[in-house]
mmCIF file of C-alpha atoms in Angstrom:
data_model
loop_
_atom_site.group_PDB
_atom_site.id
_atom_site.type_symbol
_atom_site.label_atom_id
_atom_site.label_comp_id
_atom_site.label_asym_id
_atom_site.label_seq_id
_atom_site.Cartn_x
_atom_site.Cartn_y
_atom_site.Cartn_z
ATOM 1 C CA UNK F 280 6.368 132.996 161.555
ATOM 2 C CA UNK F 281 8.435 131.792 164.268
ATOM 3 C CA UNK F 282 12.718 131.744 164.230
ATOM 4 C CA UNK F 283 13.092 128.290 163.502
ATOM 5 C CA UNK F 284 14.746 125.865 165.981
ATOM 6 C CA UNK F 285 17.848 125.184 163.258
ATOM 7 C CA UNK F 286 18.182 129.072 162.755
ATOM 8 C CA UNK F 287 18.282 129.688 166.554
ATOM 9 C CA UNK F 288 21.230 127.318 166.644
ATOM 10 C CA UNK F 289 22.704 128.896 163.406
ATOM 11 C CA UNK F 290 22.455 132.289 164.655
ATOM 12 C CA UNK F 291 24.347 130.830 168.406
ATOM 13 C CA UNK F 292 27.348 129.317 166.535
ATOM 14 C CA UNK F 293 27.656 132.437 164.244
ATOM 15 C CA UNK F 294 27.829 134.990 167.338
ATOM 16 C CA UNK F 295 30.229 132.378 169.100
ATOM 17 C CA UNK F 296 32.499 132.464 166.172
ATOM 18 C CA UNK F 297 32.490 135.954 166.569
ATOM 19 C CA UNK F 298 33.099 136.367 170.031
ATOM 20 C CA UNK F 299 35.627 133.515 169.948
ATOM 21 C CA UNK F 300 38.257 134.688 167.631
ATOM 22 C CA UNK F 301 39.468 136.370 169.949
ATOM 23 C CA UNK F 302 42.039 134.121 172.009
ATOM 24 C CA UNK F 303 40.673 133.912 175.500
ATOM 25 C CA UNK F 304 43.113 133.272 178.481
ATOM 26 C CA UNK F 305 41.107 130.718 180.148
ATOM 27 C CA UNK F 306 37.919 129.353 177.966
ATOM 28 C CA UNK F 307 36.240 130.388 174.995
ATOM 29 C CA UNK F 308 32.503 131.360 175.547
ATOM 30 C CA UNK F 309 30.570 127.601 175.733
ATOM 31 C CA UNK F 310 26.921 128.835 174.794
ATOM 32 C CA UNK F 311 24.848 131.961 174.833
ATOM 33 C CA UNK F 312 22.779 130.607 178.248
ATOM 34 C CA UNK F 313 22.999 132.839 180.931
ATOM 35 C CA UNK F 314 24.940 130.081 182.903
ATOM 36 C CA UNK F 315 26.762 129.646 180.069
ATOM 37 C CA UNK F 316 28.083 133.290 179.595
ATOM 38 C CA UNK F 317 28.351 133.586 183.776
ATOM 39 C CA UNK F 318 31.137 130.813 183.437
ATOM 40 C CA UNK F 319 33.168 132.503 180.760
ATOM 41 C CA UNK F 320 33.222 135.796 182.118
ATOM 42 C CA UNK F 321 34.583 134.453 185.582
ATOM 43 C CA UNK F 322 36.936 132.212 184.073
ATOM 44 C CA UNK F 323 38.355 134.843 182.019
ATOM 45 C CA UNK F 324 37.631 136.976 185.035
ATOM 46 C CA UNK F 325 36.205 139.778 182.509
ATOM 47 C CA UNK F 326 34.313 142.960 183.969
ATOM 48 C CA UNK F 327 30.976 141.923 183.693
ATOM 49 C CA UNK F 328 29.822 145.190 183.498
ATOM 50 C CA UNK F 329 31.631 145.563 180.515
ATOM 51 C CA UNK F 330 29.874 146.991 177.597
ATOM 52 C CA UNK F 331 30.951 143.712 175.777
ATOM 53 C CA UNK F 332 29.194 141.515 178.341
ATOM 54 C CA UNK F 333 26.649 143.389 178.185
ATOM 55 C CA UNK F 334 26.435 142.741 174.272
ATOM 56 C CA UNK F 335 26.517 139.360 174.837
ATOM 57 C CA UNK F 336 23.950 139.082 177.441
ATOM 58 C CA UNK F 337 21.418 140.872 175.521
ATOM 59 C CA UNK F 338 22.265 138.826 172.223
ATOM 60 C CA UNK F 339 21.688 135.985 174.674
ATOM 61 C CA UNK F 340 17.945 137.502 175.609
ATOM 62 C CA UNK F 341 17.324 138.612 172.104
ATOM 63 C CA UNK F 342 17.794 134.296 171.515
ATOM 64 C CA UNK F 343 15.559 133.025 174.464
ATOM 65 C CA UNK F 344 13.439 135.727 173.365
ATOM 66 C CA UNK F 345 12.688 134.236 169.704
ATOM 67 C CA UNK F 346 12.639 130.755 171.052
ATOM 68 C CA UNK F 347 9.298 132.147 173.670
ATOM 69 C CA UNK F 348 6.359 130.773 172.553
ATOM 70 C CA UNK F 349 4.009 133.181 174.592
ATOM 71 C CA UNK F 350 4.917 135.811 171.597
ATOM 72 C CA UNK F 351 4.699 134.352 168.477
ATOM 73 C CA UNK F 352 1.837 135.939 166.836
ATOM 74 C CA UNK F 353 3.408 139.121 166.958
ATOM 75 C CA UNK F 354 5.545 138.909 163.701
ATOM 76 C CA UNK F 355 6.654 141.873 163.701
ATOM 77 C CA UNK F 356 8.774 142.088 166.653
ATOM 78 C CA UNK F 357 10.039 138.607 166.100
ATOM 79 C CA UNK F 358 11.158 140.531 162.548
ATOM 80 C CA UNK F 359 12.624 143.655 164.921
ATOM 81 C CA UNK F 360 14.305 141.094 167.011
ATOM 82 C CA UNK F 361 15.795 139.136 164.348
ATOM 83 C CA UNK F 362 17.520 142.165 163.136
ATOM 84 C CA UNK F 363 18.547 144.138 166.247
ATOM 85 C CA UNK F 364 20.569 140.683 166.831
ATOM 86 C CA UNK F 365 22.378 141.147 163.926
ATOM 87 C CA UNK F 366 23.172 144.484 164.816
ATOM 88 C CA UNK F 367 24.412 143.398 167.449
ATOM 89 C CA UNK F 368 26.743 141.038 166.133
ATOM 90 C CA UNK F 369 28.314 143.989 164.262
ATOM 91 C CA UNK F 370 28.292 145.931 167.756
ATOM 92 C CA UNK F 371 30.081 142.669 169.511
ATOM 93 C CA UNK F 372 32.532 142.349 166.532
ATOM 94 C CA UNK F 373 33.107 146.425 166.932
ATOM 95 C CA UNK F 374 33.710 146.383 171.022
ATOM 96 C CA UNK F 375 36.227 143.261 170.491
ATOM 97 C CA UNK F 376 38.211 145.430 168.302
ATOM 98 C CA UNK F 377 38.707 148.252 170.518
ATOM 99 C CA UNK F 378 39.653 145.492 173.319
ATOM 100 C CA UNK F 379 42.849 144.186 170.903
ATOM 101 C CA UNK F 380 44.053 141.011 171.892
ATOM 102 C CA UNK F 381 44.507 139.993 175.649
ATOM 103 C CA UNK F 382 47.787 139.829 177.580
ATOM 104 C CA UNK F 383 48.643 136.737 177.644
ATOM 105 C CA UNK A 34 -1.333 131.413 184.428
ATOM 106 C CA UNK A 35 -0.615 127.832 184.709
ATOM 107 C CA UNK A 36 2.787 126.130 185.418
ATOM 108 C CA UNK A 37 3.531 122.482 184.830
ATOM 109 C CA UNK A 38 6.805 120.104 185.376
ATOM 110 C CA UNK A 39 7.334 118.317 182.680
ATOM 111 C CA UNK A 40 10.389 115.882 181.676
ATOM 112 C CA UNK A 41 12.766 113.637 184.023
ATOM 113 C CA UNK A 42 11.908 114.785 187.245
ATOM 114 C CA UNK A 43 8.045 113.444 186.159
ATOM 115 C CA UNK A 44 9.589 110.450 185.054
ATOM 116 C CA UNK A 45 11.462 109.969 188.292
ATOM 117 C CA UNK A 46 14.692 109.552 185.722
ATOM 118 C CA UNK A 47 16.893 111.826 188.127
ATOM 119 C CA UNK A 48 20.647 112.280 188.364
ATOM 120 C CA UNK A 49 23.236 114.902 189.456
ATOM 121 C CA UNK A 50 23.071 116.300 186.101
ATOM 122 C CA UNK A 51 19.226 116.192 185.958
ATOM 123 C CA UNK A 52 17.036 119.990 185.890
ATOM 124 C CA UNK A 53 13.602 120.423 186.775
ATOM 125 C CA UNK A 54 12.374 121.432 183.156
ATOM 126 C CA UNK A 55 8.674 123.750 184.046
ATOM 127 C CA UNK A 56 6.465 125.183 181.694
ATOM 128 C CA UNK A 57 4.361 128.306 181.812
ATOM 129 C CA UNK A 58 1.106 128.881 179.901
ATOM 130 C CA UNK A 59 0.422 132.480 179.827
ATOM 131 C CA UNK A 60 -1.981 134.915 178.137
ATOM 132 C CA UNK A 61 0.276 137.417 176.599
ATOM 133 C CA UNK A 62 3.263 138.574 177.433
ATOM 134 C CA UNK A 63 4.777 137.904 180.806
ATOM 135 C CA UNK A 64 7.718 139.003 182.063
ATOM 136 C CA UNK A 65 7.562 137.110 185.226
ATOM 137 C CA UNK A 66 8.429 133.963 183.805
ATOM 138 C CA UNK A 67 12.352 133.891 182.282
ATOM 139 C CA UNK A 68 12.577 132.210 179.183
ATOM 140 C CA UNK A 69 15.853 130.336 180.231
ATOM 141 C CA UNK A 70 13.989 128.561 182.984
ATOM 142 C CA UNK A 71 10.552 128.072 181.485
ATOM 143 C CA UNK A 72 9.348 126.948 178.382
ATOM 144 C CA UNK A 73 6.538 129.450 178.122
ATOM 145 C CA UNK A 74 3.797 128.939 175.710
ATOM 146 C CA UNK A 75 0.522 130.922 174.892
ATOM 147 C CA UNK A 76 -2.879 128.732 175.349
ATOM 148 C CA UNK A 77 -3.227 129.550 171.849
ATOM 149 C CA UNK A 78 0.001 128.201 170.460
ATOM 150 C CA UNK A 79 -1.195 125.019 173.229
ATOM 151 C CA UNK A 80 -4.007 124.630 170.964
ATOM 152 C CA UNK A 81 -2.069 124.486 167.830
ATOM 153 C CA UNK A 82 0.265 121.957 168.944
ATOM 154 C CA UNK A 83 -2.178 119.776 170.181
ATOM 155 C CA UNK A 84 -3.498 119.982 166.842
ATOM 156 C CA UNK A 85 -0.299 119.545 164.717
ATOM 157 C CA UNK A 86 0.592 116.471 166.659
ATOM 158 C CA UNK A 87 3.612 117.858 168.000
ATOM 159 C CA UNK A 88 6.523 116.082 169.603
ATOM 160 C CA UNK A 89 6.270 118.218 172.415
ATOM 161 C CA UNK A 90 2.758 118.134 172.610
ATOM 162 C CA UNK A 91 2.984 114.582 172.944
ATOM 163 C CA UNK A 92 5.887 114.793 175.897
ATOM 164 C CA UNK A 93 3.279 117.201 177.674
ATOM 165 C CA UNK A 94 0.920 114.816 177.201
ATOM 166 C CA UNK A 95 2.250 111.779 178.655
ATOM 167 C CA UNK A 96 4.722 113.497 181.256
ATOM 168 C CA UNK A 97 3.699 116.728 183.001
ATOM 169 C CA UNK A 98 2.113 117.362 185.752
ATOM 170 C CA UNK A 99 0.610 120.258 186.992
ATOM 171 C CA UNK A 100 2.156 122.323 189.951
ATOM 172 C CA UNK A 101 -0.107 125.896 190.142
ATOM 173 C CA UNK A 102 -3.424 126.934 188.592
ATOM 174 C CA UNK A 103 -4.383 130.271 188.606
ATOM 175 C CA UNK A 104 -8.111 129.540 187.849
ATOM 176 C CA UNK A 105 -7.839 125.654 189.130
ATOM 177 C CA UNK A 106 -8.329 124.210 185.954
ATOM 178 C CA UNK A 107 -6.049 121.523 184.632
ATOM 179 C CA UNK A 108 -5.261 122.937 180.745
ATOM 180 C CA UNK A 109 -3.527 119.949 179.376
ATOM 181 C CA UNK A 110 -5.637 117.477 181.374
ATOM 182 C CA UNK A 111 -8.797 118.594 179.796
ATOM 183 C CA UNK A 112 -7.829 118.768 176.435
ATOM 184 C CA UNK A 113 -6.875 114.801 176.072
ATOM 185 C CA UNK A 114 -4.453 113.580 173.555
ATOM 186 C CA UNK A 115 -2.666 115.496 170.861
ATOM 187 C CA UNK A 116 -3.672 114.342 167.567
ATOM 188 C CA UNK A 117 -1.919 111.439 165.796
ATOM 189 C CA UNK A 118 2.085 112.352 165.225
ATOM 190 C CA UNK A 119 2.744 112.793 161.463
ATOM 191 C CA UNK A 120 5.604 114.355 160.990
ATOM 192 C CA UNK A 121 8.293 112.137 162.302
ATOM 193 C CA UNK A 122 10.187 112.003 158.715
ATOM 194 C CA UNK A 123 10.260 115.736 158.347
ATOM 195 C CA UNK A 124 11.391 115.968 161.667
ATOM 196 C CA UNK A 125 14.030 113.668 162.012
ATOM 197 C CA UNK A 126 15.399 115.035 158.576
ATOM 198 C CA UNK A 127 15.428 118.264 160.091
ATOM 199 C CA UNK A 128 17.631 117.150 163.260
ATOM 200 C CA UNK A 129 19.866 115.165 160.739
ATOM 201 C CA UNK A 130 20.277 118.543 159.258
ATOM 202 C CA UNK A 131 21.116 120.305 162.754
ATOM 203 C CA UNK A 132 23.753 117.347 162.982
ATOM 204 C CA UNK A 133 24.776 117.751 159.534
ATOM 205 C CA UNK A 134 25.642 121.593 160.389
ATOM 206 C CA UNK A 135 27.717 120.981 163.818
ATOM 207 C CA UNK A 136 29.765 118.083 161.867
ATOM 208 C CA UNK A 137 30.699 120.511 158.699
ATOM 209 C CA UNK A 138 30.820 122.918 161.400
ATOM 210 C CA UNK A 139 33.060 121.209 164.144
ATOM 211 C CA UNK A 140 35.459 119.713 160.839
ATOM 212 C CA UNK A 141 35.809 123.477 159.583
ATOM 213 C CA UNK A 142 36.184 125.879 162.859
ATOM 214 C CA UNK A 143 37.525 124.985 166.406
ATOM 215 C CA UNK A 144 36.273 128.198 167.956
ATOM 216 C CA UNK A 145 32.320 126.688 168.189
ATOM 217 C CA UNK A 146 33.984 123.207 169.142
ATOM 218 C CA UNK A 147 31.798 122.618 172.137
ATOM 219 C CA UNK A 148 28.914 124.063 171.399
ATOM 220 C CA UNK A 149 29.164 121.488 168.105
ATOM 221 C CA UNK A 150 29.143 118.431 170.331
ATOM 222 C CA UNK A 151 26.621 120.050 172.417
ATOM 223 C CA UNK A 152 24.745 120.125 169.104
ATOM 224 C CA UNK A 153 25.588 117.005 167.913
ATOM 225 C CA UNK A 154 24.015 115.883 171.766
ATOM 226 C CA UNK A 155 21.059 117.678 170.503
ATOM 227 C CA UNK A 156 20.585 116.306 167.118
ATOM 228 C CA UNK A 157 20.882 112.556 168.542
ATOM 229 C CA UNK A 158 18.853 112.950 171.860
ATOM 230 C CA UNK A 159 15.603 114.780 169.654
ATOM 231 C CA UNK A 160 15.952 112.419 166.034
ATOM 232 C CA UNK A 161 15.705 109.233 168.714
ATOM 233 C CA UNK A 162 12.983 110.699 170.188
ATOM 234 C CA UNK A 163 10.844 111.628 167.095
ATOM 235 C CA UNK A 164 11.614 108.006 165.612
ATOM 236 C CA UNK A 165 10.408 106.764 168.983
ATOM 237 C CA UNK A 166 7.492 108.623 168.682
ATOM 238 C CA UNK A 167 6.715 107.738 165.287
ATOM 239 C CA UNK A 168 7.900 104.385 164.584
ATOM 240 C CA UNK A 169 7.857 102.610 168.222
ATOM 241 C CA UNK A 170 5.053 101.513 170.421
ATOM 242 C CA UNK A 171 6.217 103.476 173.298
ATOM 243 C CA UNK A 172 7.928 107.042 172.675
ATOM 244 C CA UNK A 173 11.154 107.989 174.392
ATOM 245 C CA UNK A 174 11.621 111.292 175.609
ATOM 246 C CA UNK A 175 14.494 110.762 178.520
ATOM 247 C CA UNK A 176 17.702 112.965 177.501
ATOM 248 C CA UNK A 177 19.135 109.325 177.074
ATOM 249 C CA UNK A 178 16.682 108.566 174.282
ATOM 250 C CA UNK A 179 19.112 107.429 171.621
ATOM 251 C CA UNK A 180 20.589 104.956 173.639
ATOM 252 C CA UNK A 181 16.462 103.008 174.499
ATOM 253 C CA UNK A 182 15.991 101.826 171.135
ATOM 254 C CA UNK A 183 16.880 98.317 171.412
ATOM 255 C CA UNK A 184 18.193 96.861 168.632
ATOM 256 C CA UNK A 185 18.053 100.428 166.775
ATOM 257 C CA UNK A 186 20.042 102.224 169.613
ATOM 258 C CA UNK A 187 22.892 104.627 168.692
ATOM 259 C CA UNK A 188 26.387 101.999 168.095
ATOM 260 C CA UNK A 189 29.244 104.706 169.836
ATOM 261 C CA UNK A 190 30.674 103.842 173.042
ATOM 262 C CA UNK A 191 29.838 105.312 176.285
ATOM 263 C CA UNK A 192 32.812 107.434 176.734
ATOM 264 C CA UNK A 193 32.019 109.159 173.471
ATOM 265 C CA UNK A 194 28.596 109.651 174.288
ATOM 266 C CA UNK A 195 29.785 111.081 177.809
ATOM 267 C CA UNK A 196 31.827 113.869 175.718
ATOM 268 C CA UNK A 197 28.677 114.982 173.732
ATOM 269 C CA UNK A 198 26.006 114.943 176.743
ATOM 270 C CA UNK A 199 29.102 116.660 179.182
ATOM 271 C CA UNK A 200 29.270 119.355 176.227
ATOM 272 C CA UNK A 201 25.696 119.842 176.145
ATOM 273 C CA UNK A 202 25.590 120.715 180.232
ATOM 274 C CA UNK A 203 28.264 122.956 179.555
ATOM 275 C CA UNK A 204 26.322 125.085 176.670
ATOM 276 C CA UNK A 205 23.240 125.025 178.521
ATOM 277 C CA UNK A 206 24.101 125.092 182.095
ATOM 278 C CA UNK A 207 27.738 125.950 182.138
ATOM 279 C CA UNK A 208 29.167 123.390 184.832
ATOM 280 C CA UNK A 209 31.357 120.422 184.416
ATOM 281 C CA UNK A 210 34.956 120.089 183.508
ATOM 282 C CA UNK A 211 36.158 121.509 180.018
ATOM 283 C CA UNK A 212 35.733 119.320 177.050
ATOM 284 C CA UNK A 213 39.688 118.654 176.205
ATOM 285 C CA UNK A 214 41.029 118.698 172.412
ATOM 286 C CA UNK A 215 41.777 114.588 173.204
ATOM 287 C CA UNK A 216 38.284 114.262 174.081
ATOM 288 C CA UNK A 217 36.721 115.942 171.290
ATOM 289 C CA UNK A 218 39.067 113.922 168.698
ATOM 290 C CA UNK A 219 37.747 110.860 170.511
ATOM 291 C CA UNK A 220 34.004 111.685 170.139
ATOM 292 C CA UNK A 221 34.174 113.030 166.583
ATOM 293 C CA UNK A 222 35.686 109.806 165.288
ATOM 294 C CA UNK A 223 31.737 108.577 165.763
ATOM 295 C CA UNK A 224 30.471 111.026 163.440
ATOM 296 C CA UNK A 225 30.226 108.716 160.480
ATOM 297 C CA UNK A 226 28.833 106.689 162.960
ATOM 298 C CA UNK A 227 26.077 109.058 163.793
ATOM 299 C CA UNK A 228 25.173 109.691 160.652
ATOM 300 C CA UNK A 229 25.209 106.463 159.589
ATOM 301 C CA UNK A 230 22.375 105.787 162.237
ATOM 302 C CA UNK A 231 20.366 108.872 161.564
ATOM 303 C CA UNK A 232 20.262 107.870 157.139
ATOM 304 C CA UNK A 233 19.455 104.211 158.788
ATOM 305 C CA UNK A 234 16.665 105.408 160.287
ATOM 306 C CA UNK A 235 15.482 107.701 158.040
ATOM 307 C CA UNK A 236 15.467 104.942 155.285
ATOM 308 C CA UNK A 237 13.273 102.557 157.741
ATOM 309 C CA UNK A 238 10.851 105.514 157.668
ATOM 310 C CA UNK A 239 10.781 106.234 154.127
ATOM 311 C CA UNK A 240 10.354 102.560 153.605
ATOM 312 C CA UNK A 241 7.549 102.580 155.839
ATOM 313 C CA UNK A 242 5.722 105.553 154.431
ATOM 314 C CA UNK A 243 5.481 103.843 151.076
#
């Protein structure tokens, strides 16, 4: 069973809440595409070897990866990769935390 | 291994904004090909949409063409048309519900804003295209699809429409200029609109299934 187009876009706008309470100086985080996350980090000029981008770029594989349909007869790692990306939702939620709120 | 274009730059509907959308049918797992540049698809799962009728099938179908051939054979070619498309009601229902989500979505939480117009850009661009496909003679599957119905084309003015395809580039491809709070107060005053369309639609379907 593949990750259904709706619940890919579900599970986008759910991590983008998350990432996006946080009040960014320049832009809030767009879209989990590579391109997407390249332009937030360098408009917020953010490390981006930060552990937090790092979170954010593998949430953004973890996506592509359920939406590849090369893999879909392997259940279950779709059903590993479903759930490591909601750990790591937690883990994103956890390292904005420790960052507190940026100087404006 | 085979790699096709597929999409606008087959149709020679090109501008600045355009990409060059490829596809990759593999065997296995590949990690040569990046999932954010190809759309990469087993022969097997090739098969099955051919089968199902899919949309996408269908876009293959009618515009792709191949660019490299491992074994020189021309996959799609060779395996003629997808069977007859039969899902167009359950599929435009199911992009109504992806716009249904951004608009409760974009009403209730600013911080997704963007990425709900991009939605919404979604939602309109693939329900126009499945109707197309379903309902029409020819099938529409330009990124501008809504907006080639004739007489059934989305009713919201091009500057809206601008703020929903600009927010799209920015989710997916991250250029442009910033959608403003003005613009996005602008474009969601056509929600009602857009929905309005979509149950329109959906209701000539229904009718037409009966």
């Amino acid at each position: 069973m593949t990750y259904e187009f709706n619940d890919r876009m579900t599970a986008q706008r759910i991590l983008l809440r998350v990432i996006n309470k946080r009040a960014w100086p320049e832009e809030d985080l767009l879209g989990l595409s590579s391109k997407a996350i390249e332009r937030w980090v360098a408009a917020n000029r953010i490390d981006s070897k930060s552990p937090l981008v790092n979170l954010v770029s593998d949430a953004s594989s973890k996506l592509f990866f359920l939406a590849n349909k090369s893999q879909d007869q392997i259940s279950e790692q779709y059903q590993m990769v479903k759930a490591e990306l909601i750990e790591l939702c937690g883990d994103i939620e956890h390292e904005l935390d420790t960052l507190g709120q940026p100087v404006p | 291994m085979h790699i096709y274009a597929f999409g606008s730059v087959c149709r020679g509907d090109i501008d600045s904004s355009s990409d060059i959308d490829l596809l990759a049918i593999v065997n296995g797992f590949d990690h040569r090909f990046d999932p954010q540049l190809y759309s990469i698809y087993s022969r097997r799962r090739i098969g099955e949409i051919w089968a199902e009728g899919n949309p996408f099938a269908w876009h293959l179908s009618i515009e792709s063409r191949l660019i490299f051939s491992s074994d020189g054979s021309d996959i799609l070619s060779s395996m003629g048309q997808p069977n007859r498309y039969t899902a167009c009601r359950q599929d435009c229902e199911k992009f109504r519900n992806l716009f249904l989500e951004a608009q409760s979505s974009i009403r209730e939480d600013g911080r997704t804003m963007t990425f709900d117009l991009s939605t919404t850009f979604l939602a309109i661009r693939n329900f126009a295209t499945c109707f197309s496909l379903g309902r029409l003679e020819t099938p529409v599957f330009s990124r501008n699809a809504a907006l080639l119905l004739s007489e059934r084309s989305l009713p919201i003015s091009a500057a809206a429409y601008s703020v929903f395809e600009r927010a799209r580039i920015l989710c997916t491809r991250g250029y442009g200029p910033g959608v403003s709070k003005d613009e996005a107060h602008m474009a969601m005053g056509f929600l009602s609109t857009i929905e309005k369309w979509m149950n329109g639609l959906l209701l000539e379907i229904c009718r037409d299934d009966i």
